[in-house]
């Protein structure tokens, strides 16, 4: 059972170069437009994750998949 306020990661589909700019903005902007105003972004050497509140996961997946940011 998920408790209120828990967070869920969404893997970002693209392989991103460490020197690219605007990556987080390209994810955060559409999420904010959809009413999701709380997110984290976690970058690793191999992949990146957008982390949103569990209550927002369905909306976030819809928004990001429409823009091809997450795998299907």
Coordinates of N, CA and C in Angstrom, one line a residue:
X1 N 0.8 -1.2 0.0 CA 0.0 0.0 0.0 C 0.9 1.2 0.0
X2 N 0.6 2.2 -0.9 CA 1.3 3.4 -1.0 C 0.8 4.4 0.0
X3 N 1.6 5.1 0.8 CA 1.1 6.1 1.7 C 1.1 7.4 1.0
X4 N 0.2 8.3 1.5 CA 0.1 9.6 0.9 C 1.4 10.3 0.8
X5 N 1.7 10.9 -0.3 CA 3.0 11.6 -0.4 C 4.1 10.8 -0.9
X6 N 3.9 9.5 -1.3 CA 5.0 8.7 -1.8 C 5.3 9.1 -3.2
X7 N 6.5 8.8 -3.7 CA 7.0 9.2 -5.0 C 7.2 8.0 -5.9
X8 N 7.1 8.1 -7.2 CA 7.2 7.0 -8.1 C 8.1 7.5 -9.3
X9 N 9.2 6.7 -9.6 CA 10.1 7.1 -10.7 C 9.5 6.7 -12.0
X10 N 9.8 7.5 -13.1 CA 9.5 7.1 -14.4 C 10.8 7.2 -15.2
X11 N 11.2 6.1 -15.8 CA 12.4 6.1 -16.6 C 12.3 7.0 -17.9
X12 N 13.3 7.8 -18.1 CA 13.3 8.6 -19.3 C 13.8 7.8 -20.5
X13 N 13.2 7.8 -21.6 CA 13.5 6.9 -22.7 C 14.8 7.3 -23.4
X14 N 15.1 8.5 -23.6 CA 16.2 8.9 -24.4 C 17.5 8.7 -23.6
X15 N 18.6 8.3 -24.3 CA 19.9 8.3 -23.8 C 20.4 9.8 -23.9
X16 N 20.7 10.4 -22.7 CA 21.0 11.8 -22.7 C 22.5 12.0 -22.5
X17 N 23.0 12.9 -23.2 CA 24.4 13.3 -23.1 C 24.6 14.2 -21.8
X18 N 25.6 14.0 -21.1 CA 25.8 14.7 -19.8 C 25.9 16.2 -20.0
X19 N 26.2 16.7 -21.3 CA 26.4 18.1 -21.5 C 25.1 18.8 -22.1
X20 N 24.1 18.0 -22.3 CA 22.9 18.5 -22.9 C 22.2 19.5 -21.9
X21 N 21.6 20.6 -22.5 CA 20.9 21.5 -21.6 C 19.4 21.5 -22.0
X22 N 18.6 21.9 -21.1 CA 17.2 22.0 -21.3 C 16.4 20.7 -21.2
X23 N 17.1 19.6 -20.7 CA 16.5 18.3 -20.6 C 15.4 18.3 -19.5
X24 N 15.7 18.8 -18.4 CA 14.8 18.9 -17.3 C 13.6 19.8 -17.6
X25 N 13.9 20.9 -18.3 CA 12.8 21.8 -18.6 C 11.9 21.2 -19.7
X26 N 12.4 20.4 -20.6 CA 11.5 19.7 -21.6 C 10.6 18.7 -20.9
X27 N 10.9 18.2 -19.7 CA 10.1 17.3 -19.0 C 9.2 18.1 -18.0
X28 N 9.8 19.0 -17.3 CA 9.0 19.8 -16.3 C 7.9 20.7 -16.8
X29 N 8.2 21.3 -18.0 CA 7.2 22.2 -18.5 C 5.9 21.6 -18.9
X30 N 5.9 20.5 -19.6 CA 4.6 19.8 -19.9 C 3.9 19.2 -18.6
X31 N 4.7 18.8 -17.7 CA 4.1 18.3 -16.4 C 3.5 19.4 -15.7
X32 N 4.1 20.6 -15.6 CA 3.5 21.8 -15.0 C 2.2 22.2 -15.7
X33 N 2.3 22.2 -17.0 CA 1.1 22.5 -17.8 C -0.1 21.6 -17.5
X34 N 0.2 20.3 -17.1 CA -0.8 19.4 -16.8 C -1.2 19.4 -15.3
X35 N -0.7 20.4 -14.6 CA -1.0 20.5 -13.2 C -0.1 19.8 -12.2
X36 N 1.0 19.2 -12.7 CA 1.9 18.5 -11.8 C 3.0 19.5 -11.5
X37 N 3.0 20.0 -10.2 CA 4.0 21.0 -9.8 C 5.1 20.5 -8.9
X38 N 5.0 19.2 -8.6 CA 6.1 18.7 -7.7 C 6.7 17.5 -8.5
X39 N 8.0 17.6 -8.7 CA 8.8 16.6 -9.4 C 10.2 16.7 -9.0
X40 N 10.9 15.5 -9.1 CA 12.4 15.5 -8.9 C 12.9 14.9 -10.2
X41 N 14.2 15.2 -10.5 CA 14.8 14.6 -11.6 C 16.1 14.0 -11.1
X42 N 16.3 12.7 -11.5 CA 17.5 12.0 -11.0 C 18.2 11.4 -12.2
X43 N 19.5 11.8 -12.3 CA 20.3 11.4 -13.5 C 21.4 10.5 -13.0
X44 N 21.5 9.4 -13.7 CA 22.6 8.4 -13.5 C 23.5 8.3 -14.7
X45 N 24.5 7.6 -14.7 CA 25.4 7.4 -15.8 C 24.7 6.7 -17.0
X46 N 23.8 5.8 -16.6 CA 23.1 5.0 -17.6 C 21.7 5.4 -18.0
X47 N 21.0 6.0 -17.1 CA 19.6 6.4 -17.5 C 19.2 7.5 -16.5
X48 N 18.1 8.2 -16.9 CA 17.6 9.3 -16.1 C 16.1 8.9 -15.7
X49 N 15.7 9.6 -14.6 CA 14.4 9.3 -14.0 C 13.7 10.6 -13.7
X50 N 12.4 10.8 -14.0 CA 11.6 11.8 -13.5 C 10.8 11.2 -12.4
X51 N 10.8 11.8 -11.2 CA 10.1 11.3 -10.1 C 9.0 12.2 -9.7
X52 N 7.7 11.6 -9.7 CA 6.5 12.4 -9.4 C 5.8 11.8 -8.2
X53 N 4.9 12.5 -7.6 CA 4.1 12.0 -6.5 C 3.2 10.8 -7.1
X54 N 3.1 9.8 -6.3 CA 2.3 8.6 -6.8 C 0.9 9.0 -7.3
X55 N 0.3 9.9 -6.6 CA -1.1 10.3 -7.1 C -1.1 10.9 -8.5
X56 N 0.1 11.4 -9.0 CA 0.2 12.0 -10.3 C 0.7 11.1 -11.4
X57 N 1.0 9.8 -11.0 CA 1.7 9.0 -12.0 C 1.0 8.7 -13.3
X58 N -0.3 8.6 -13.2 CA -1.1 8.3 -14.5 C -1.0 9.5 -15.4
X59 N -1.2 10.7 -14.9 CA -1.2 11.9 -15.7 C 0.2 12.1 -16.2
X60 N 1.2 11.9 -15.4 CA 2.6 12.1 -15.8 C 3.0 11.2 -16.9
X61 N 2.6 9.9 -16.8 CA 2.9 8.9 -17.9 C 2.2 9.3 -19.2
X62 N 1.0 9.8 -19.1 CA 0.2 10.2 -20.3 C 0.9 11.4 -21.0
X63 N 1.3 12.4 -20.2 CA 1.9 13.6 -20.7 C 3.3 13.3 -21.3
X64 N 4.1 12.5 -20.6 CA 5.5 12.2 -21.1 C 5.5 11.2 -22.2
X65 N 4.6 10.3 -22.2 CA 4.6 9.3 -23.4 C 4.0 10.0 -24.6
X66 N 3.2 11.0 -24.5 CA 2.7 11.8 -25.7 C 3.8 12.5 -26.3
X67 N 4.9 12.8 -25.6 CA 6.0 13.6 -26.1 C 7.2 12.6 -26.3
X68 N 7.0 11.3 -26.2 CA 8.0 10.3 -26.5 C 9.2 10.4 -25.5
X69 N 9.0 10.8 -24.3 CA 10.0 10.9 -23.3 C 10.2 9.6 -22.5
X70 N 9.1 8.8 -22.5 CA 9.2 7.5 -21.8 C 9.0 6.3 -22.7
X71 N 9.5 5.2 -22.4 CA 9.3 4.0 -23.2 C 7.9 3.5 -23.1
X72 N 7.4 2.9 -24.1 CA 6.0 2.4 -24.1 C 5.9 1.1 -23.4

